[in-house]
XYZ file of C-alpha atoms in Angstrom:
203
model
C 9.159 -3.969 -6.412
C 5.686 -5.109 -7.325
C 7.489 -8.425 -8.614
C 8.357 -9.136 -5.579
C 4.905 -9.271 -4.006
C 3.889 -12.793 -3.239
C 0.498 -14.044 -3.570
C -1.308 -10.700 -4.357
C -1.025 -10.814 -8.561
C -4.952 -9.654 -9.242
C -4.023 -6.132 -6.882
C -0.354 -5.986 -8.509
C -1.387 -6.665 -12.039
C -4.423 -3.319 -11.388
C -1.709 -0.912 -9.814
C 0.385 -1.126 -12.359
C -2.187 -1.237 -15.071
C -3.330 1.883 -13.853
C 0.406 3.278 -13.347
C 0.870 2.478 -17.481
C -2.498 4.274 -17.977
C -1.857 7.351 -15.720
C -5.751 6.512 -14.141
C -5.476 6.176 -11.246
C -8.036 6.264 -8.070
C -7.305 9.129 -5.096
C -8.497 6.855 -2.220
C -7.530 3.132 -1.926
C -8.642 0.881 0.706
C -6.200 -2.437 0.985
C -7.883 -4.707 3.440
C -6.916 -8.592 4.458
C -5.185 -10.248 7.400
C -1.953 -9.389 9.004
C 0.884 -9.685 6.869
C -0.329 -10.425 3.347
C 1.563 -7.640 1.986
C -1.197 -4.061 2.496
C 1.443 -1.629 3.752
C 4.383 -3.120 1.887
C 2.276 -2.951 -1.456
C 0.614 0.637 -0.360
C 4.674 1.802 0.049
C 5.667 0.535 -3.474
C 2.412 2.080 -4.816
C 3.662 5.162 -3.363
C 7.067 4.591 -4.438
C 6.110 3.644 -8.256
C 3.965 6.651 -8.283
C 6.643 9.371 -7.885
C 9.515 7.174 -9.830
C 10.627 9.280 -12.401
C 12.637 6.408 -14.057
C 9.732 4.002 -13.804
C 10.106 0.891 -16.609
C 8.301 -1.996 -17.729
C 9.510 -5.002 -16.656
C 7.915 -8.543 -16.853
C 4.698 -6.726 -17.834
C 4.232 -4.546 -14.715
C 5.536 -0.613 -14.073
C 7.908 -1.031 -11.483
C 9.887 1.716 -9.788
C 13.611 2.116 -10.411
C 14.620 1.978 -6.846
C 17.265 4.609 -7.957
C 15.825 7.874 -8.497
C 16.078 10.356 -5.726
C 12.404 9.966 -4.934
C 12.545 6.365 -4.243
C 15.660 6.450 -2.667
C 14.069 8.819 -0.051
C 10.609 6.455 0.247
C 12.855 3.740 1.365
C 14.911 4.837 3.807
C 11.825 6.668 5.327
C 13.014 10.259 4.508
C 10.054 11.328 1.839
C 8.193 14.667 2.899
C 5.817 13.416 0.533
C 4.742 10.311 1.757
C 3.312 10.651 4.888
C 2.531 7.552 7.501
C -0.279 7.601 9.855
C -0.707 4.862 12.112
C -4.601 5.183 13.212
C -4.390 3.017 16.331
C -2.545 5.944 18.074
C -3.830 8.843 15.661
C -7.465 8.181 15.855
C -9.111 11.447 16.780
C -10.451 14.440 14.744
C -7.983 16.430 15.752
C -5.162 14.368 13.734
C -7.289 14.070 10.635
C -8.103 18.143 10.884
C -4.292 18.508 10.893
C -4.032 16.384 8.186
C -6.315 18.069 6.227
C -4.918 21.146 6.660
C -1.676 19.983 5.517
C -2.900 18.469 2.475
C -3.545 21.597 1.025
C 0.261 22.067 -0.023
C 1.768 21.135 -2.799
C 4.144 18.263 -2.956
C 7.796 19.044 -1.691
C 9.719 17.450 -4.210
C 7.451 15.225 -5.895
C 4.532 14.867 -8.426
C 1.744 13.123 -5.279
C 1.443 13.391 -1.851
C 1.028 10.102 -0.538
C -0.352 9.529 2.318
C -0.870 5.420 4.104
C -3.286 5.340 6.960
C -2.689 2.170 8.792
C -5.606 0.457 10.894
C -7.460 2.715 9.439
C -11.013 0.926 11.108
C -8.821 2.361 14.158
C -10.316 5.874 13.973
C -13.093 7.561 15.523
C -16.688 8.101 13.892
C -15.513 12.005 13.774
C -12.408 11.796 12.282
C -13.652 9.157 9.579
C -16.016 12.184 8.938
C -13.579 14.742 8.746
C -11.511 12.493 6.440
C -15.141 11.811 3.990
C -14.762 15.643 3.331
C -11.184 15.113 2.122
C -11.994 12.184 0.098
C -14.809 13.730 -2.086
C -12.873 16.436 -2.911
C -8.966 15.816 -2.945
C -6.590 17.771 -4.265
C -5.378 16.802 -7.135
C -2.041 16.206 -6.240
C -2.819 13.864 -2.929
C -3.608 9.811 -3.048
C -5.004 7.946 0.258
C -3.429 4.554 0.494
C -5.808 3.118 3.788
C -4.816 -0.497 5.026
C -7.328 -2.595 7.630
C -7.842 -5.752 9.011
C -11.385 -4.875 9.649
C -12.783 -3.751 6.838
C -16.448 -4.181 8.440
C -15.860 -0.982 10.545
C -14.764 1.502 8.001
C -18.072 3.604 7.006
C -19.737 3.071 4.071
C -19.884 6.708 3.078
C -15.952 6.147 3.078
C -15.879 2.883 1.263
C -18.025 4.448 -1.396
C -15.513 6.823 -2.207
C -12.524 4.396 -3.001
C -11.298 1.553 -4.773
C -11.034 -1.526 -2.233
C -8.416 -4.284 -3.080
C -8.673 -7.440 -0.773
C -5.802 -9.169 0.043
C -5.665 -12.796 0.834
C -2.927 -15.097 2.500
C -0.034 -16.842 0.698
C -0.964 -20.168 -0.045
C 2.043 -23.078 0.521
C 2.885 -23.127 -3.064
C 3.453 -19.246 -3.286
C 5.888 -19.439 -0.284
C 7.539 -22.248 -1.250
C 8.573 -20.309 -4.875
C 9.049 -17.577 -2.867
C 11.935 -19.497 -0.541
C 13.298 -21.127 -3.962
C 13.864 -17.761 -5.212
C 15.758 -16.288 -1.881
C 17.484 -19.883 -1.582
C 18.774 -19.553 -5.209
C 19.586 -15.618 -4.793
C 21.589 -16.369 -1.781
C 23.205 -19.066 -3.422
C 22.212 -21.438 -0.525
C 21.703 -25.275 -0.399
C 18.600 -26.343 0.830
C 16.876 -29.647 0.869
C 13.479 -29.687 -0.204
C 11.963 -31.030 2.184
C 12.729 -28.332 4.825
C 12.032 -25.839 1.860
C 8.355 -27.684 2.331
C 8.337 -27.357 6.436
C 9.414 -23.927 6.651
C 6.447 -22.960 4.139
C 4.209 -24.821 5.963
C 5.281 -23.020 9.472
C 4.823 -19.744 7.515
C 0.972 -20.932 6.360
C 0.080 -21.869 10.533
């Protein structure tokens, strides 16, 4: 859930702002450093979106988890959410199938999401061939793009979505995040090691 994001409330707090107000971008571009949460938060987005028994909870939207939409988005079995990992699907070719593809409607569901990973990762013609997409989506398909590299997506593409950056959990946020699994679990933990292991995570 979007609750259980750590460290990323400013980009949590907007999604689900914009969930609550049905206004929503087509093209999103999360960038930050490796593992501060951009696909995991780009899959709940996606999640959240289709939820057809989203609530409000602890002022944000959050998905049910229960529906047969989000059931499918996490075990990896949504037609409608499609993956794309740009360090091995760079070329024009991909993106040309893509866009040919995004031209039908939704299988089961309201979007078609689709989350381009390393998305700096693709070539000068198939960023092209995705610009085309981007200034005139269908309605019913959202571009969730996540880089480390922000500096080498296009302009012309970065003008045409809404750019979150991501930062790293500081020691504090881990730490509360650790208290919360330690007290979930039911575990006994000294505090002190509570402290180390946060600091290992922050190296």
């Amino acid at each position: 859930k979007f609750s259980d994001m750590v460290g990323q409330s400013h980009i949590v707090e907007t999604l689900s702002h914009a969930l609550e107000q049905g206004q929503f971008s087509h093209g999103y571009l999360l960038a930050g450093p490796r593992g501060s949460g951009k696909t995991t938060l780009a899959r709940i987005f996606a999640k959240a979106l289709n939820c057809t028994g989203r609530t409000l909870g602890k002022d944000l939207y959050e998905p049910c988890n229960k529906c047969s939409s989000c059931k499918e988005i996490a075990a990896g079995k949504s037609l409608d959410m499609i993956e794309i990992d740009a360090a091995s699907n760079r070329g024009i070719d991909e993106i040309r199938e893509l866009r040919e593809k995004i031209r039908f409607a939704p299988t089961k569901s309201q979007y078609k999401v689709y989350i381009i990973d390393e998305v700096h990762m693709l070539t000068k013609e198939a960023f092209n061939a995705l610009l085309k997409t981007l200034e005139e989506p269908p309605a019913h398909a959202v571009f969730l793009m996540a880089t480390t590299e922000p500096q080498k997506v296009l302009p012309t593409i970065l003008s045409r979505v809404q750019r979150f950056d991501f930062h790293r959990a500081d020691i504090i946020e881990i730490k509360k995040l650790l208290n919360r699994v330690i007290n979930k679990e039911s575990l006994k933990i000294d505090e002190e090691a509570v402290h180390l292991v946060a600091q290992l995570s922050f190296c």
